[in-house]
Amino acid sequence: MASRLAPAVTPDSEFFWNGLREHKLLIQRCGGCGQLRHPPRPMCPHCRSLDWEPIESSGRGTVYSYVMPHEPKFPFLDYPYVVALVELEEGVRLVSNLTGIDPGDVRPGLPVEVYYETFENDLVLHQFRPVG
């Protein structure tokens, strides 16, 4: 049994997953209008430019929203666990796990920071924890 499910890596998202292996949280910046975006995609939803570059996020943000899934049970996860929608300082949001906190203490606006966890097969995932 895998310790985590492997992500679906596409040519559009490969830079993101490679960045995680280097402990960098990368997001896209449009070369046409400068808008930041995540998840990765080939075209800017604002100006429709296909030109973009990866930039490194600070990895700091706040919990925008969260859920605590109960079903289906995955044998590689400890329950309860928190899935958070994190709003990064740069203004984009991404989904990740939130660790290092009692699930009852999670609230929107909670300051968080990224860290990286390595699983089997060289899979590196971003995780978040409370700041401090």
PDB file of C-alpha atoms in Angstrom:
ATOM      1  CA  MET A   1       0.000   0.000   0.000  1.00  0.00           C
ATOM      2  CA  ALA A   2       1.357   3.412  -0.953  1.00  0.00           C
ATOM      3  CA  SER A   3       1.881   5.972   1.792  1.00  0.00           C
ATOM      4  CA  ARG A   4       0.177   8.594  -0.421  1.00  0.00           C
ATOM      5  CA  LEU A   5      -1.570   8.544  -3.753  1.00  0.00           C
ATOM      6  CA  ALA A   6       0.655   9.863  -6.525  1.00  0.00           C
ATOM      7  CA  PRO A   7      -0.580  13.019  -8.276  1.00  0.00           C
ATOM      8  CA  ALA A   8      -1.481  13.144 -11.939  1.00  0.00           C
ATOM      9  CA  VAL A   9       1.486  15.001 -13.423  1.00  0.00           C
ATOM     10  CA  THR A  10       0.872  16.693 -16.756  1.00  0.00           C
ATOM     11  CA  PRO A  11       3.119  18.856 -18.940  1.00  0.00           C
ATOM     12  CA  ASP A  12       1.267  21.878 -17.494  1.00  0.00           C
ATOM     13  CA  SER A  13       1.855  20.894 -13.849  1.00  0.00           C
ATOM     14  CA  GLU A  14       5.265  19.217 -14.065  1.00  0.00           C
ATOM     15  CA  PHE A  15       7.102  22.407 -12.966  1.00  0.00           C
ATOM     16  CA  PHE A  16       4.993  22.487  -9.779  1.00  0.00           C
ATOM     17  CA  TRP A  17       5.802  18.894  -8.760  1.00  0.00           C
ATOM     18  CA  ASN A  18       9.486  19.330  -9.649  1.00  0.00           C
ATOM     19  CA  GLY A  19       9.549  22.460  -7.494  1.00  0.00           C
ATOM     20  CA  LEU A  20       8.205  20.542  -4.504  1.00  0.00           C
ATOM     21  CA  ARG A  21      11.077  18.065  -4.839  1.00  0.00           C
ATOM     22  CA  GLU A  22      13.415  21.070  -4.463  1.00  0.00           C
ATOM     23  CA  HIS A  23      11.340  22.353  -1.500  1.00  0.00           C
ATOM     24  CA  LYS A  24       9.962  25.245  -3.512  1.00  0.00           C
ATOM     25  CA  LEU A  25       6.281  26.122  -3.727  1.00  0.00           C
ATOM     26  CA  LEU A  26       5.931  27.417  -7.285  1.00  0.00           C
ATOM     27  CA  ILE A  27       2.976  29.278  -8.755  1.00  0.00           C
ATOM     28  CA  GLN A  28       2.464  30.687 -12.238  1.00  0.00           C
ATOM     29  CA  ARG A  29       2.733  34.344 -13.232  1.00  0.00           C
ATOM     30  CA  CYS A  30       1.171  35.323 -16.543  1.00  0.00           C
ATOM     31  CA  GLY A  31       3.628  36.834 -18.997  1.00  0.00           C
ATOM     32  CA  GLY A  32       0.825  38.845 -20.585  1.00  0.00           C
ATOM     33  CA  CYS A  33      -0.879  40.548 -17.642  1.00  0.00           C
ATOM     34  CA  GLY A  34       1.209  39.540 -14.602  1.00  0.00           C
ATOM     35  CA  GLN A  35      -1.708  37.790 -12.881  1.00  0.00           C
ATOM     36  CA  LEU A  36      -0.736  34.959 -10.498  1.00  0.00           C
ATOM     37  CA  ARG A  37      -2.555  31.643 -10.719  1.00  0.00           C
ATOM     38  CA  HIS A  38      -2.888  28.184  -9.228  1.00  0.00           C
ATOM     39  CA  PRO A  39      -3.614  25.411 -10.061  1.00  0.00           C
ATOM     40  CA  PRO A  40      -1.277  25.323 -13.056  1.00  0.00           C
ATOM     41  CA  ARG A  41      -2.863  25.667 -16.468  1.00  0.00           C
ATOM     42  CA  PRO A  42      -1.627  26.555 -19.927  1.00  0.00           C
ATOM     43  CA  MET A  43      -3.706  29.702 -20.524  1.00  0.00           C
ATOM     44  CA  CYS A  44      -4.299  32.778 -18.385  1.00  0.00           C
ATOM     45  CA  PRO A  45      -8.007  33.009 -17.501  1.00  0.00           C
ATOM     46  CA  HIS A  46      -7.740  36.832 -17.440  1.00  0.00           C
ATOM     47  CA  CYS A  47      -5.979  37.756 -20.689  1.00  0.00           C
ATOM     48  CA  ARG A  48      -5.756  34.360 -22.447  1.00  0.00           C
ATOM     49  CA  SER A  49      -2.003  34.579 -22.823  1.00  0.00           C
ATOM     50  CA  LEU A  50      -0.107  31.318 -23.145  1.00  0.00           C
ATOM     51  CA  ASP A  51       3.064  32.997 -21.838  1.00  0.00           C
ATOM     52  CA  TRP A  52       3.882  32.346 -18.179  1.00  0.00           C
ATOM     53  CA  GLU A  53       6.749  31.824 -15.765  1.00  0.00           C
ATOM     54  CA  PRO A  54       7.024  30.010 -12.442  1.00  0.00           C
ATOM     55  CA  ILE A  55       7.672  32.124  -9.355  1.00  0.00           C
ATOM     56  CA  GLU A  56       8.428  30.914  -5.862  1.00  0.00           C
ATOM     57  CA  SER A  57       5.775  31.571  -3.242  1.00  0.00           C
ATOM     58  CA  SER A  58       6.736  32.683   0.255  1.00  0.00           C
ATOM     59  CA  GLY A  59       4.888  29.609   1.525  1.00  0.00           C
ATOM     60  CA  ARG A  60       3.054  31.718   4.084  1.00  0.00           C
ATOM     61  CA  GLY A  61      -0.656  32.350   4.148  1.00  0.00           C
ATOM     62  CA  THR A  62      -3.887  31.837   6.047  1.00  0.00           C
ATOM     63  CA  VAL A  63      -6.566  29.182   6.194  1.00  0.00           C
ATOM     64  CA  TYR A  64      -9.369  30.337   3.915  1.00  0.00           C
ATOM     65  CA  SER A  65     -11.567  27.287   4.481  1.00  0.00           C
ATOM     66  CA  TYR A  66     -11.180  23.678   5.592  1.00  0.00           C
ATOM     67  CA  VAL A  67     -12.851  20.283   5.858  1.00  0.00           C
ATOM     68  CA  MET A  68     -12.209  17.148   7.881  1.00  0.00           C
ATOM     69  CA  PRO A  69     -13.039  14.176   5.634  1.00  0.00           C
ATOM     70  CA  HIS A  70     -14.358  11.047   7.340  1.00  0.00           C
ATOM     71  CA  GLU A  71     -15.124   8.803   4.355  1.00  0.00           C
ATOM     72  CA  PRO A  72     -13.777   7.018   2.461  1.00  0.00           C
ATOM     73  CA  LYS A  73     -11.130   5.858   4.910  1.00  0.00           C
ATOM     74  CA  PHE A  74      -7.648   5.638   3.435  1.00  0.00           C
ATOM     75  CA  PRO A  75      -5.251   3.325   5.302  1.00  0.00           C
ATOM     76  CA  PHE A  76      -2.315   5.717   4.791  1.00  0.00           C
ATOM     77  CA  LEU A  77      -3.949   8.652   6.624  1.00  0.00           C
ATOM     78  CA  ASP A  78      -4.331   9.243  10.348  1.00  0.00           C
ATOM     79  CA  TYR A  79      -7.832  10.379  11.279  1.00  0.00           C
ATOM     80  CA  PRO A  80      -8.988  12.990  11.873  1.00  0.00           C
ATOM     81  CA  TYR A  81      -7.051  14.989   9.321  1.00  0.00           C
ATOM     82  CA  VAL A  82      -7.582  18.479   7.963  1.00  0.00           C
ATOM     83  CA  VAL A  83      -7.739  19.474   4.303  1.00  0.00           C
ATOM     84  CA  ALA A  84      -7.316  23.238   4.060  1.00  0.00           C
ATOM     85  CA  LEU A  85      -7.796  25.787   1.327  1.00  0.00           C
ATOM     86  CA  VAL A  86      -4.843  28.077   2.008  1.00  0.00           C
ATOM     87  CA  GLU A  87      -4.757  31.639   0.731  1.00  0.00           C
ATOM     88  CA  LEU A  88      -1.099  32.417   0.116  1.00  0.00           C
ATOM     89  CA  GLU A  89       0.381  35.863   0.783  1.00  0.00           C
ATOM     90  CA  GLU A  90       0.612  36.227  -2.993  1.00  0.00           C
ATOM     91  CA  GLY A  91      -3.197  36.021  -3.245  1.00  0.00           C
ATOM     92  CA  VAL A  92      -3.692  32.593  -4.829  1.00  0.00           C
ATOM     93  CA  ARG A  93      -5.328  29.686  -3.047  1.00  0.00           C
ATOM     94  CA  LEU A  94      -4.294  26.060  -2.962  1.00  0.00           C
ATOM     95  CA  VAL A  95      -5.509  22.870  -1.310  1.00  0.00           C
ATOM     96  CA  SER A  96      -3.230  21.049   1.102  1.00  0.00           C
ATOM     97  CA  ASN A  97      -3.189  19.178   4.386  1.00  0.00           C
ATOM     98  CA  LEU A  98      -2.945  21.104   7.643  1.00  0.00           C
ATOM     99  CA  THR A  99      -0.958  19.371  10.388  1.00  0.00           C
ATOM    100  CA  GLY A 100       0.466  20.168  13.809  1.00  0.00           C
ATOM    101  CA  ILE A 101      -2.838  21.399  15.227  1.00  0.00           C
ATOM    102  CA  ASP A 102      -5.825  19.883  16.953  1.00  0.00           C
ATOM    103  CA  PRO A 103      -8.619  19.825  14.348  1.00  0.00           C
ATOM    104  CA  GLY A 104     -10.926  21.588  16.811  1.00  0.00           C
ATOM    105  CA  ASP A 105      -8.556  24.580  16.872  1.00  0.00           C
ATOM    106  CA  VAL A 106      -8.576  25.182  13.108  1.00  0.00           C
ATOM    107  CA  ARG A 107     -10.338  28.368  12.016  1.00  0.00           C
ATOM    108  CA  PRO A 108     -10.461  30.594   8.951  1.00  0.00           C
ATOM    109  CA  GLY A 109      -7.746  33.247   9.103  1.00  0.00           C
ATOM    110  CA  LEU A 110      -5.287  31.000  10.962  1.00  0.00           C
ATOM    111  CA  PRO A 111      -1.718  31.946   9.878  1.00  0.00           C
ATOM    112  CA  VAL A 112       0.086  28.961   8.331  1.00  0.00           C
ATOM    113  CA  GLU A 113       3.376  28.121   6.649  1.00  0.00           C
ATOM    114  CA  VAL A 114       4.419  25.447   4.193  1.00  0.00           C
ATOM    115  CA  TYR A 115       6.696  22.529   4.857  1.00  0.00           C
ATOM    116  CA  TYR A 116       7.568  19.561   2.668  1.00  0.00           C
ATOM    117  CA  GLU A 117       7.090  15.886   3.379  1.00  0.00           C
ATOM    118  CA  THR A 118       8.735  13.088   1.394  1.00  0.00           C
ATOM    119  CA  PHE A 119       6.923   9.823   0.781  1.00  0.00           C
ATOM    120  CA  GLU A 120       7.926   6.655  -1.050  1.00  0.00           C
ATOM    121  CA  ASN A 121       8.920   6.815  -4.724  1.00  0.00           C
ATOM    122  CA  ASP A 122      10.434  10.295  -4.205  1.00  0.00           C
ATOM    123  CA  LEU A 123       6.985  11.867  -3.875  1.00  0.00           C
ATOM    124  CA  VAL A 124       7.254  15.238  -2.132  1.00  0.00           C
ATOM    125  CA  LEU A 125       4.067  17.001  -1.062  1.00  0.00           C
ATOM    126  CA  HIS A 126       3.468  20.421   0.387  1.00  0.00           C
ATOM    127  CA  GLN A 127       1.876  20.451   3.834  1.00  0.00           C
ATOM    128  CA  PHE A 128       0.955  23.391   6.032  1.00  0.00           C
ATOM    129  CA  ARG A 129       1.225  23.959   9.781  1.00  0.00           C
ATOM    130  CA  PRO A 130       0.377  26.877  12.052  1.00  0.00           C
ATOM    131  CA  VAL A 131       2.991  29.640  12.154  1.00  0.00           C
ATOM    132  CA  GLY A 132       5.059  29.524  15.338  1.00  0.00           C
TER     133      GLY A 132
END
